Coordinates of C-alpha atoms in Angstrom, one line a residue:
Chain A
M216 CA 12.7 27.9 -12.4
A217 CA 10.9 24.7 -10.9
S218 CA 11.7 23.9 -7.7
K219 CA 14.5 21.9 -7.1
D220 CA 13.6 20.0 -4.3
L221 CA 10.9 20.1 -1.3
R222 CA 12.8 22.4 0.7
Q223 CA 13.3 25.0 -2.5
F224 CA 9.5 24.4 -3.2
I225 CA 8.5 25.1 0.6
K226 CA 10.8 28.4 0.1
D227 CA 8.7 29.1 -3.1
L228 CA 5.3 28.5 -1.5
D229 CA 6.3 30.9 1.3
K230 CA 6.8 33.5 -1.1
T231 CA 3.6 33.4 -2.7
G232 CA 1.7 33.0 0.8
D233 CA 0.7 29.5 -0.7
I234 CA 1.7 27.5 2.8
V235 CA 1.1 27.6 6.4
H236 CA 3.5 26.3 8.8
I237 CA 1.7 24.8 12.0
K238 CA 4.4 25.2 14.8
Q239 CA 2.2 23.8 17.6
S240 CA 2.1 20.1 18.3
V241 CA -0.3 18.0 16.5
D242 CA -1.2 14.4 16.4
W243 CA -0.1 12.1 13.8
D244 CA -3.3 9.8 15.0
L245 CA -6.3 11.7 12.9
E246 CA -5.4 15.2 13.7
V247 CA -3.0 16.1 10.8
G248 CA -5.4 14.1 8.7
A249 CA -8.3 16.3 9.8
I250 CA -6.4 19.6 9.4
G251 CA -5.1 18.7 5.8
R252 CA -8.8 17.5 4.8
H253 CA -10.2 20.7 6.1
A254 CA -7.8 22.7 4.3
Y255 CA -8.5 21.1 1.2
E256 CA -12.1 21.3 1.4
T257 CA -11.8 25.4 2.0
E258 CA -9.3 25.6 -0.7
G259 CA -6.9 26.8 1.6
P260 CA -2.8 26.4 1.5
A261 CA -0.5 23.6 1.9
V262 CA 0.5 22.6 5.3
L263 CA 3.6 22.0 7.0
F264 CA 3.1 20.3 10.3
E265 CA 6.4 21.4 12.3
K266 CA 6.0 19.5 15.7
I267 CA 4.6 16.0 15.8
K268 CA 3.4 14.1 18.9
D269 CA 5.7 11.3 19.9
Y270 CA 8.3 12.1 17.2
P271 CA 11.5 14.3 17.6
D272 CA 11.7 17.9 16.9
G273 CA 12.7 18.2 13.2
F274 CA 10.5 15.4 12.1
R275 CA 7.8 17.3 9.8
I276 CA 4.6 16.3 7.9
F277 CA 3.9 18.0 4.6
G278 CA 0.5 17.9 2.9
G279 CA -1.5 19.6 -0.1
L280 CA 1.9 20.2 -1.8
T281 CA -0.2 20.4 -5.3
G282 CA -3.5 20.2 -4.3
T283 CA -4.5 23.6 -6.3
F284 CA -3.6 24.6 -9.5
R285 CA -1.5 28.1 -8.1
R286 CA 0.7 25.4 -6.5
V287 CA 1.3 23.0 -9.4
A288 CA 2.0 26.4 -11.1
I289 CA 4.6 27.1 -8.6
A290 CA 6.1 23.7 -8.7
L291 CA 6.6 24.2 -12.5
G292 CA 8.2 27.7 -11.9
L293 CA 5.3 29.4 -13.4
D294 CA 3.2 32.5 -12.3
P295 CA 0.6 31.3 -9.6
E296 CA -2.1 33.2 -11.6
I297 CA -1.5 31.5 -15.1
P298 CA -5.3 30.2 -16.6
V299 CA -5.7 26.6 -16.3
K300 CA -6.0 26.2 -19.8
E301 CA -2.3 27.9 -20.2
L302 CA -0.8 25.6 -17.4
Y303 CA -2.1 22.5 -19.4
K304 CA -0.5 23.9 -22.3
E305 CA 2.8 24.4 -20.5
Y306 CA 2.8 21.0 -18.9
E307 CA 1.8 19.3 -22.0
R308 CA 4.8 21.2 -23.6
R309 CA 7.2 20.1 -21.1
I310 CA 6.2 16.5 -20.9
N311 CA 6.5 16.0 -24.7
N312 CA 10.3 16.9 -24.3
P313 CA 11.7 14.3 -21.9
I314 CA 15.2 14.6 -20.3
K315 CA 17.2 11.6 -19.4
P316 CA 18.3 11.5 -15.9
V317 CA 22.0 11.7 -14.3
I318 CA 23.2 9.3 -12.0
V319 CA 25.0 10.5 -9.0
D320 CA 27.2 8.9 -6.3
T321 CA 25.6 10.2 -3.5
G322 CA 22.6 12.7 -2.2
P323 CA 20.8 14.2 0.7
C324 CA 18.4 11.2 0.9
K325 CA 21.9 9.6 2.2
E326 CA 22.1 11.6 5.2
N327 CA 21.0 8.8 7.5
I328 CA 21.3 5.2 6.3
I329 CA 19.4 2.5 8.4
V330 CA 19.5 -1.1 7.3
G331 CA 18.8 -4.5 8.4
D332 CA 17.4 -5.2 12.2
D333 CA 17.7 -1.5 12.9
V334 CA 14.7 -0.7 10.4
D335 CA 11.8 0.4 12.2
L336 CA 9.2 2.0 10.2
Y337 CA 7.8 3.2 13.4
S338 CA 10.3 5.8 13.7
L339 CA 8.8 7.9 10.9
P340 CA 6.0 10.4 11.6
V341 CA 3.3 8.4 9.7
P342 CA 0.1 9.7 10.1
Y343 CA -3.4 7.6 10.7
I344 CA -5.3 9.7 8.3
H345 CA -9.0 9.2 8.4
E346 CA -11.0 7.1 11.2
G347 CA -11.8 3.9 10.0
D348 CA -8.9 3.4 7.6
G349 CA -7.0 0.2 8.0
G350 CA -3.9 1.5 9.5
R351 CA -1.1 4.3 8.8
Y352 CA -0.6 5.1 5.3
I353 CA 3.1 5.5 4.8
G354 CA 2.7 5.8 0.8
T355 CA -0.1 8.3 0.0
W356 CA 1.6 11.5 -2.0
A357 CA 4.8 9.2 -2.6
F358 CA 5.7 6.9 -5.3
E359 CA 7.2 3.5 -6.0
V360 CA 9.9 2.6 -8.0
T361 CA 10.4 -1.0 -9.5
K362 CA 12.4 -2.6 -12.5
D363 CA 11.4 -4.9 -15.0
P364 CA 14.4 -7.4 -14.8
D365 CA 14.4 -7.9 -18.5
T366 CA 14.0 -4.7 -20.3
K367 CA 15.6 -2.6 -17.3
W368 CA 12.5 -0.5 -17.5
S369 CA 12.0 1.5 -14.3
N370 CA 8.5 2.3 -13.3
W371 CA 7.5 5.2 -11.4
G372 CA 3.6 4.9 -9.9
M373 CA 1.9 6.4 -7.1
Y374 CA 0.3 3.6 -5.0
R375 CA -0.9 3.2 -1.8
F376 CA 0.6 1.4 1.0
M377 CA 0.5 1.5 4.8
I378 CA 2.5 -0.1 7.7
H379 CA 2.0 -3.4 8.7
N380 CA 4.3 -3.8 11.4
K381 CA 8.0 -2.4 12.0
R382 CA 9.5 -3.9 8.8
H383 CA 6.6 -4.4 6.5
I384 CA 4.3 -2.3 4.4
V385 CA 1.3 -3.8 2.7
G386 CA -0.2 -1.8 -0.4
W387 CA -2.8 -2.1 -2.9
P388 CA -1.2 -0.8 -6.6
R389 CA -4.4 -1.5 -8.7
Y390 CA -4.1 -5.1 -10.5
S391 CA -4.4 -3.3 -13.7
S392 CA -1.4 -0.9 -12.7
H393 CA 2.2 -1.0 -14.3
F394 CA 3.3 -2.1 -11.0
S395 CA 0.9 -4.8 -10.6
M396 CA 1.7 -5.9 -14.4
M397 CA 5.2 -6.3 -13.5
L398 CA 4.9 -7.6 -10.3
H399 CA 2.7 -10.7 -11.6
G400 CA 4.5 -11.1 -14.9
K401 CA 7.9 -11.0 -14.2
Y402 CA 8.3 -11.9 -10.4
V403 CA 5.5 -13.4 -9.0
A404 CA 5.2 -16.1 -12.1
Q405 CA 8.9 -17.1 -11.2
K406 CA 8.6 -17.0 -7.5
K407 CA 10.8 -14.1 -7.1
A408 CA 10.5 -11.2 -4.9
M409 CA 10.6 -7.9 -6.7
P410 CA 12.9 -4.9 -5.5
M411 CA 10.8 -1.7 -4.4
A412 CA 11.6 1.6 -3.4
L413 CA 9.1 3.9 -1.8
V414 CA 10.1 7.7 -2.3
I415 CA 8.8 10.1 0.2
G416 CA 9.2 13.9 -0.7
A417 CA 11.3 13.9 -3.7
D418 CA 10.7 17.4 -5.6
P419 CA 7.0 18.0 -6.3
L420 CA 7.6 17.3 -10.2
C421 CA 8.7 13.8 -9.6
D422 CA 5.5 13.1 -7.6
L423 CA 3.7 14.8 -10.4
V424 CA 4.9 12.6 -13.1
A425 CA 4.2 9.4 -10.6
T426 CA 0.5 10.1 -11.0
A427 CA 0.8 10.3 -14.8
P428 CA -0.2 7.3 -17.0
I429 CA 3.3 7.2 -18.9
A430 CA 3.4 4.5 -21.6
I431 CA 4.6 0.8 -20.9
N432 CA 8.5 0.9 -20.9
A433 CA 8.9 4.6 -20.7
D434 CA 10.9 5.9 -17.7
E435 CA 8.9 8.6 -15.4
A436 CA 12.7 9.8 -14.7
D437 CA 12.8 11.1 -18.0
Y438 CA 9.5 13.1 -18.0
A439 CA 10.4 14.4 -14.7
G440 CA 13.4 15.8 -16.1
G441 CA 11.2 17.2 -19.0
L442 CA 8.7 18.8 -16.5
A443 CA 12.0 20.7 -14.4
L444 CA 13.6 21.6 -17.7
E445 CA 16.8 19.6 -16.5
P446 CA 17.9 16.0 -15.8
V447 CA 16.7 14.6 -12.3
E448 CA 19.4 13.4 -10.1
L449 CA 19.3 9.5 -9.4
V450 CA 21.4 7.8 -7.0
K451 CA 21.5 3.8 -6.5
C452 CA 19.8 2.2 -3.5
E453 CA 21.4 0.6 -0.5
T454 CA 20.1 -2.7 -1.0
S455 CA 18.9 -2.8 -4.7
D456 CA 20.0 -1.7 -8.0
L457 CA 17.0 0.6 -8.1
L458 CA 17.5 4.3 -8.5
V459 CA 15.9 7.0 -6.9
P460 CA 15.6 10.7 -6.8
A461 CA 18.9 11.9 -4.7
N462 CA 17.0 14.7 -3.6
A463 CA 14.3 12.7 -1.6
E464 CA 13.6 13.5 2.0
I465 CA 13.0 9.7 2.6
V466 CA 13.5 6.4 0.6
I467 CA 12.2 2.8 1.7
E468 CA 13.9 0.2 0.2
G469 CA 12.2 -3.3 0.2
E470 CA 11.2 -6.5 -1.7
V471 CA 7.8 -7.3 -2.4
Y472 CA 6.8 -11.0 -1.9
P473 CA 5.7 -13.2 -4.1
D474 CA 4.1 -15.6 -2.1
R475 CA 3.2 -13.8 1.2
T476 CA 0.5 -11.4 2.2
A477 CA -1.6 -9.4 4.7
E478 CA -4.5 -7.4 5.1
E479 CA -4.7 -4.1 3.3
G480 CA -6.8 -1.1 3.9
P481 CA -9.4 0.1 3.7
F482 CA -8.8 3.4 3.0
G483 CA -10.5 6.7 2.0
E484 CA -9.5 7.0 -1.6
Y485 CA -9.3 9.7 -4.4
P486 CA -13.0 9.2 -5.9
G487 CA -13.9 10.8 -2.5
Y488 CA -15.0 7.5 -1.1
R489 CA -13.8 4.6 1.1
M490 CA -14.6 1.1 -0.3
E491 CA -13.4 -2.3 1.2
G492 CA -10.4 -3.5 2.1
S493 CA -8.2 -6.3 0.9
K494 CA -7.1 -9.9 2.4
N495 CA -4.3 -10.1 0.1
G496 CA -2.5 -6.9 -0.3
V497 CA 0.8 -6.3 -2.0
L498 CA 3.4 -7.2 1.0
C499 CA 6.9 -5.7 1.0
R500 CA 9.5 -6.3 3.5
I501 CA 11.8 -3.6 4.4
K502 CA 15.4 -4.0 4.3
A503 CA 16.7 -0.2 4.7
I504 CA 15.3 3.4 5.7
T505 CA 17.7 6.0 4.1
H506 CA 16.5 9.8 5.0
R507 CA 17.6 13.4 5.0
N508 CA 18.3 14.9 8.1
S509 CA 15.1 16.3 9.7
P510 CA 12.9 14.8 7.1
I511 CA 9.9 16.0 5.9
F512 CA 7.2 13.3 5.1
T513 CA 4.6 13.9 2.4
M514 CA 1.2 12.8 2.6
I515 CA -2.5 13.6 1.3
S516 CA -5.5 13.6 3.3
L517 CA -7.4 12.3 0.3
G518 CA -11.2 12.9 -0.1
I519 CA -13.3 14.5 -2.0
P520 CA -12.2 17.2 -4.6
P521 CA -10.2 19.6 -4.5
D522 CA -7.1 17.8 -3.5
D523 CA -3.8 17.0 -4.8
S524 CA -5.4 14.1 -6.8
S525 CA -8.4 15.9 -8.4
I526 CA -6.2 18.6 -9.1
A527 CA -2.6 17.7 -10.2
A528 CA -3.3 13.8 -11.0
S529 CA -6.4 14.9 -13.3
M530 CA -4.2 17.4 -15.0
T531 CA -1.5 14.5 -15.7
A532 CA -4.5 11.9 -16.5
A533 CA -6.0 14.1 -19.1
L534 CA -2.7 15.3 -21.1
A535 CA -1.6 11.3 -21.1
M536 CA -5.3 10.9 -22.9
K537 CA -4.4 13.8 -25.0
R538 CA -1.1 12.2 -26.1
R539 CA -2.6 8.7 -26.8
L540 CA -5.4 10.1 -29.0
I541 CA -2.8 12.3 -30.8
R542 CA -0.9 9.1 -31.5
H543 CA -3.7 7.5 -32.5
E544 CA -4.5 10.3 -35.2
I545 CA -7.9 11.4 -33.8
P546 CA -8.7 14.6 -34.8
I547 CA -9.2 16.2 -31.4
T548 CA -8.5 19.7 -30.0
E549 CA -8.1 19.2 -25.9
V550 CA -9.0 17.0 -23.7
Y551 CA -9.8 18.0 -19.7
V552 CA -10.3 16.2 -16.8
P553 CA -12.2 18.3 -14.3
P554 CA -11.3 18.1 -10.8
Y555 CA -14.5 17.1 -9.6
G556 CA -14.8 14.5 -11.9
V557 CA -11.8 12.6 -10.1
T558 CA -10.7 11.2 -13.1
H559 CA -13.8 9.5 -13.8
I560 CA -15.4 11.7 -16.2
A561 CA -13.2 13.4 -19.4
V562 CA -14.1 16.0 -21.7
I563 CA -12.8 15.7 -25.4
G564 CA -13.2 18.4 -28.3
V565 CA -13.0 17.5 -31.8
K566 CA -11.7 19.2 -34.3
P567 CA -14.0 21.3 -36.7
G568 CA -16.2 19.0 -38.6
A569 CA -15.1 15.8 -37.2
G570 CA -18.1 15.2 -34.9
G571 CA -20.0 12.3 -35.3
N572 CA -20.6 8.8 -33.5
A573 CA -17.8 7.1 -35.3
I574 CA -15.2 9.5 -34.1
A575 CA -16.6 9.6 -30.5
K576 CA -16.8 5.8 -30.4
Q577 CA -13.0 5.8 -31.4
I578 CA -12.0 8.3 -28.7
R579 CA -13.8 6.0 -26.3
D580 CA -12.0 2.7 -27.6
V581 CA -8.8 4.3 -27.7
L582 CA -8.9 5.6 -24.2
T583 CA -10.1 2.2 -22.5
S584 CA -8.4 -0.1 -24.6
R585 CA -6.3 -1.3 -21.7
R586 CA -7.8 -0.1 -18.5
A587 CA -10.9 2.0 -18.0
D588 CA -10.1 4.3 -14.9
C589 CA -12.2 7.0 -16.5
N590 CA -15.5 5.7 -17.3
K591 CA -17.7 8.4 -18.5
F592 CA -16.5 10.5 -21.7
I593 CA -18.3 13.6 -23.1
V594 CA -17.2 14.3 -26.8
V595 CA -18.1 18.0 -27.8
D596 CA -17.4 20.0 -31.0
S597 CA -14.8 22.5 -31.7
D598 CA -17.3 25.5 -30.4
V599 CA -17.4 24.7 -27.0
D600 CA -14.4 24.8 -24.7
P601 CA -13.6 21.7 -22.7
F602 CA -12.6 23.7 -20.0
D603 CA -15.7 25.5 -19.5
F604 CA -17.9 23.4 -17.6
N605 CA -21.2 25.7 -18.2
Q606 CA -20.2 25.1 -22.0
V607 CA -20.1 21.6 -21.9
I608 CA -22.9 21.1 -19.7
H609 CA -24.7 23.4 -22.5
A610 CA -23.7 20.9 -25.4
F611 CA -24.3 17.9 -23.4
A612 CA -28.1 19.2 -22.6
T613 CA -28.8 20.4 -25.9
K614 CA -26.8 18.1 -28.7
C615 CA -26.6 14.9 -26.9
H616 CA -29.4 12.8 -28.5
P617 CA -31.0 10.5 -25.3
M618 CA -31.0 7.6 -27.8
R619 CA -28.6 8.1 -30.4
G620 CA -25.8 10.2 -28.5
I621 CA -25.3 7.8 -25.4
F622 CA -23.6 4.3 -25.7
V623 CA -23.3 2.3 -22.8
E624 CA -21.5 -0.9 -22.5
E625 CA -20.0 -3.6 -20.1
I626 CA -16.3 -4.1 -19.8
E627 CA -14.6 -7.3 -18.7
A628 CA -11.8 -7.9 -16.2
P629 CA -9.3 -6.4 -15.8
R630 CA -10.3 -3.4 -17.5
G631 CA -12.4 -1.7 -14.7
N632 CA -11.6 0.6 -12.2
A633 CA -11.4 -0.9 -9.0
L634 CA -12.0 2.2 -7.3
T635 CA -15.2 3.2 -8.9
P636 CA -17.8 3.7 -5.8
A637 CA -20.8 3.3 -8.3
Y638 CA -19.5 -0.4 -9.0
N639 CA -20.7 -3.0 -6.5
A640 CA -18.0 -5.1 -4.5
E641 CA -18.0 -7.8 -6.7
E642 CA -17.4 -5.6 -9.7
R643 CA -14.7 -3.6 -8.1
R644 CA -12.9 -6.9 -6.7
A645 CA -12.7 -8.5 -10.1
Y646 CA -11.9 -5.2 -12.1
R647 CA -15.3 -5.2 -14.2
G648 CA -17.3 -2.1 -15.1
A649 CA -18.8 -0.1 -17.8
I650 CA -18.6 2.9 -19.5
A651 CA -20.6 5.7 -21.0
L652 CA -20.0 7.7 -23.9
F653 CA -22.0 10.9 -24.6
D654 CA -21.6 12.0 -28.0
C655 CA -22.4 16.0 -27.9
T656 CA -21.4 16.6 -31.5
W657 CA -23.4 17.2 -34.8
P658 CA -23.4 14.0 -36.9
P659 CA -21.3 14.8 -39.8
E660 CA -23.9 13.9 -42.3
L661 CA -26.2 17.0 -41.3
N662 CA -26.1 19.7 -43.7
V663 CA -24.6 22.6 -42.3
I664 CA -26.5 25.0 -44.3
N665 CA -29.9 23.8 -43.8
E666 CA -30.1 20.9 -41.0
V667 CA -27.6 22.0 -38.3
P668 CA -29.1 24.0 -35.8
V669 CA -27.4 27.7 -35.6
K670 CA -25.9 28.6 -32.0
N671 CA -27.9 31.5 -30.5
S672 CA -24.8 33.3 -29.3
F673 CA -23.0 36.7 -29.7
D674 CA -20.4 35.2 -31.5
M675 CA -22.6 33.6 -33.9
M676 CA -25.6 35.3 -34.7
F677 CA -24.3 39.1 -35.6
P678 CA -22.1 40.3 -38.2
E679 CA -18.4 40.6 -37.4
E680 CA -18.8 44.4 -38.2
L681 CA -21.5 45.1 -35.5
K682 CA -19.9 42.8 -33.0
K683 CA -16.5 44.7 -33.4
K684 CA -18.7 48.2 -32.8
V685 CA -20.2 47.0 -29.9
L686 CA -17.2 45.8 -28.1
A687 CA -15.4 49.1 -29.2
N688 CA -18.2 51.1 -27.3
W689 CA -18.4 48.4 -24.4
K690 CA -17.3 50.7 -21.8
A691 CA -19.1 54.1 -23.2
F692 CA -22.3 52.3 -22.6
G693 CA -21.5 51.8 -19.3
F694 CA -20.7 48.2 -19.0
K695 CA -17.6 46.8 -17.3
E696 CA -14.4 45.7 -19.1
N697 CA -14.9 42.5 -21.0
K698 CA -13.6 39.6 -19.4
Chain B
M590 CA -6.1 -2.2 32.8
K591 CA -7.4 -3.9 29.3
K592 CA -5.9 -3.7 26.0
E593 CA -7.7 -2.5 23.3
Y594 CA -7.5 -4.1 19.4
L595 CA -9.1 -3.4 16.2
T596 CA -10.2 -5.9 13.7
F597 CA -11.9 -5.5 9.9
T598 CA -14.4 -7.9 8.8
P599 CA -16.4 -8.0 5.6
D600 CA -19.4 -8.8 8.0
I601 CA -19.7 -9.4 11.6
K602 CA -21.4 -12.2 11.1
N603 CA -18.4 -14.0 10.0
L604 CA -16.8 -13.3 13.4
K605 CA -17.0 -16.7 15.4
E606 CA -17.4 -16.9 18.9
N607 CA -16.3 -19.2 21.8
Q608 CA -13.8 -20.9 19.2
E609 CA -10.3 -20.5 18.2
V610 CA -10.3 -18.3 15.4
K611 CA -7.5 -16.7 13.4
L612 CA -7.8 -13.0 12.8
T613 CA -5.3 -10.0 12.0
V614 CA -5.9 -7.4 14.8
K615 CA -4.5 -3.7 15.3
D616 CA -2.8 -2.8 18.8
L617 CA -4.6 0.3 19.8
T618 CA -2.0 1.0 22.8
P619 CA -1.6 4.3 22.6
G620 CA 2.0 5.5 21.3
P621 CA 4.2 5.8 18.4
R622 CA 3.5 2.0 17.9
K623 CA -0.2 2.0 17.6
Y624 CA -2.2 0.5 14.9
D625 CA 0.3 -2.4 14.6
A626 CA -0.6 -5.5 13.0
R627 CA -0.6 -9.0 14.3
I628 CA -1.8 -12.2 13.1
V629 CA -3.4 -14.1 16.2
K630 CA -5.1 -17.1 17.2
A631 CA -7.9 -16.3 19.5
I632 CA -11.2 -16.4 21.4
L633 CA -13.8 -14.0 20.6
S634 CA -17.1 -13.2 22.5
S635 CA -19.8 -10.5 21.7
D636 CA -20.6 -10.6 25.3
S637 CA -17.6 -9.2 27.6
K638 CA -19.0 -10.9 30.5
R639 CA -18.6 -14.2 28.9
L640 CA -14.8 -13.8 28.5
P641 CA -13.7 -11.6 31.5
E642 CA -10.5 -12.2 31.0
G643 CA -10.3 -11.1 27.7
D644 CA -9.2 -7.4 26.1
V645 CA -11.3 -5.2 24.2
L646 CA -12.2 -5.8 20.6
H647 CA -13.3 -2.8 18.3
V648 CA -14.8 -4.2 15.1
R649 CA -15.1 -2.2 11.7
S650 CA -16.6 -3.4 8.9
W651 CA -14.7 -4.0 5.3
T652 CA -15.5 -0.3 4.6
G653 CA -14.3 0.9 8.1
M654 CA -17.4 1.5 9.5
R655 CA -17.5 0.9 13.0
Y656 CA -19.9 -1.6 14.6
P657 CA -21.2 0.2 17.8
Q658 CA -20.9 -2.6 20.2
T659 CA -17.3 -3.8 21.0
W660 CA -16.4 -7.4 21.4
A661 CA -14.0 -9.3 23.7
I662 CA -10.9 -10.9 22.6
K663 CA -8.5 -13.4 24.4
I664 CA -5.3 -13.8 22.5
L665 CA -4.1 -17.3 22.5
K666 CA -0.9 -17.2 20.4
E667 CA 0.4 -14.7 18.0
L668 CA 1.2 -16.3 14.7
E669 CA 3.6 -15.4 11.8
E670 CA 4.0 -11.8 10.9
T671 CA 2.8 -12.6 7.4
E672 CA 0.4 -14.7 5.7
A673 CA 0.8 -17.0 2.9
G674 CA -0.7 -16.0 -0.3
T675 CA -0.6 -14.6 -3.4
P676 CA -1.0 -10.7 -4.0
H677 CA -4.2 -9.5 -5.4
G678 CA -5.2 -13.1 -4.4
E679 CA -9.0 -12.3 -4.2
T680 CA -9.0 -10.3 -7.3
I681 CA -7.3 -13.2 -9.2
N682 CA -9.8 -15.8 -7.8
A683 CA -12.8 -13.2 -8.8
Q684 CA -11.6 -13.3 -12.5
K685 CA -11.6 -16.9 -12.7

């Protein structure tokens, strides 16, 4: 069974030994970030910081919730040892079966309600994560809820926000994000403030779904229910009609100004680099804070892989790409976004006989039509397992023609990814960029009998009967069991 | 005891000395309010001897790298908490 809330998830991690509890006092100013980062880089467990300098006993910080595939599996209520490919399949099965949320009158997130002039963001143990960041980031592994005033679409998305002062947070949802599309299209244009709720410490599946590129006009809450196999309970905010998970640890309610701003960033981001900050961040005035007793603040000490972003968000991105390609009836098998590719590179397998430049270009075009967060696409034939990077590199090295298999094109604003380190500052600011397509498939016009090179593998080069015999005698020959 | 502040700048050459400038600073006073942002009118100097009544200003680049030399800052006035402007204003301008 999936974890019902963050506290249940912590208990689940305790059972499998996938969490450490740090009971000695740690400093929110860099120390929490350093411990969290080193834990990621050593592929260590999640970390619950139980005593935070300057803050009352009971206020805790939790980092690295789903920073390994094991912990993603635990969040979904699966065997932590499940192979990654099977984990992808189960996630895909669940997200394709959304379940509508239920609205409840109240919930744990209402145990403490602070409104108006009593609001003080510094009452929460918000960490200063990396030396050189622009401020204390309150929104790192948390998500923002906003609503389209016309369609009532409720968007959840994971966008960074930092404390500006005791009553304001300032963030940088990408200009190409659903958040920004809604902000500029429905609120800034009419000079209206946009209600927003920042949800911190909901159950881990709500966080997971907030990282996923779900379609415009689709409510992420439905998909969080699908992942959990039961409806998410939502409760109304104190100062707006936004609905938030009732089990959240902390909810920050506010309004995004259409005509006020503040400096934001810089911040060490998910590609593993820190890029320039912004003079014109998205500024939100806070109207209320509600939280559970002894609240747990969730965070991610973002950086080079692996971490929650490169593990969990890569998986949600890959399966969103797969859904999109299937919707466009492209004959694909799997999409894999390897963690070390930080969603900048994707591997797409095509069905038998479906290779060739034309299909590869269709894949690229479908996946970059609105925005190109991912800018390198490797397309492989059905004999290559996209999840096995040794096989992918072999296909890239041998089947991708250096001229006829590589296609590079510039993309115009605002389709580029403003967090791509390879772009220059001007490209990032304007959301311009480029895409590279690597077609590692055999052209369909080649004759299979006398033109397609034959793969020199155990699977392809020997008669079936002989292969069976070899495998049957493998141990008797003195070899270890086959993998 | 001098107070310490932090500011970010796209280029240190943009910091004007010995004249009133508007900038955003982060208050580095230790405690739970560290990094609180203020928008201020101030006079800056790259040489603290030329601004002896000034506090300490640490300067970081727009990517967060620290310039080795600290500056001096004399805050003349705290301005509004936030500034007039459009969210994503730089991007909107860059796309024009």
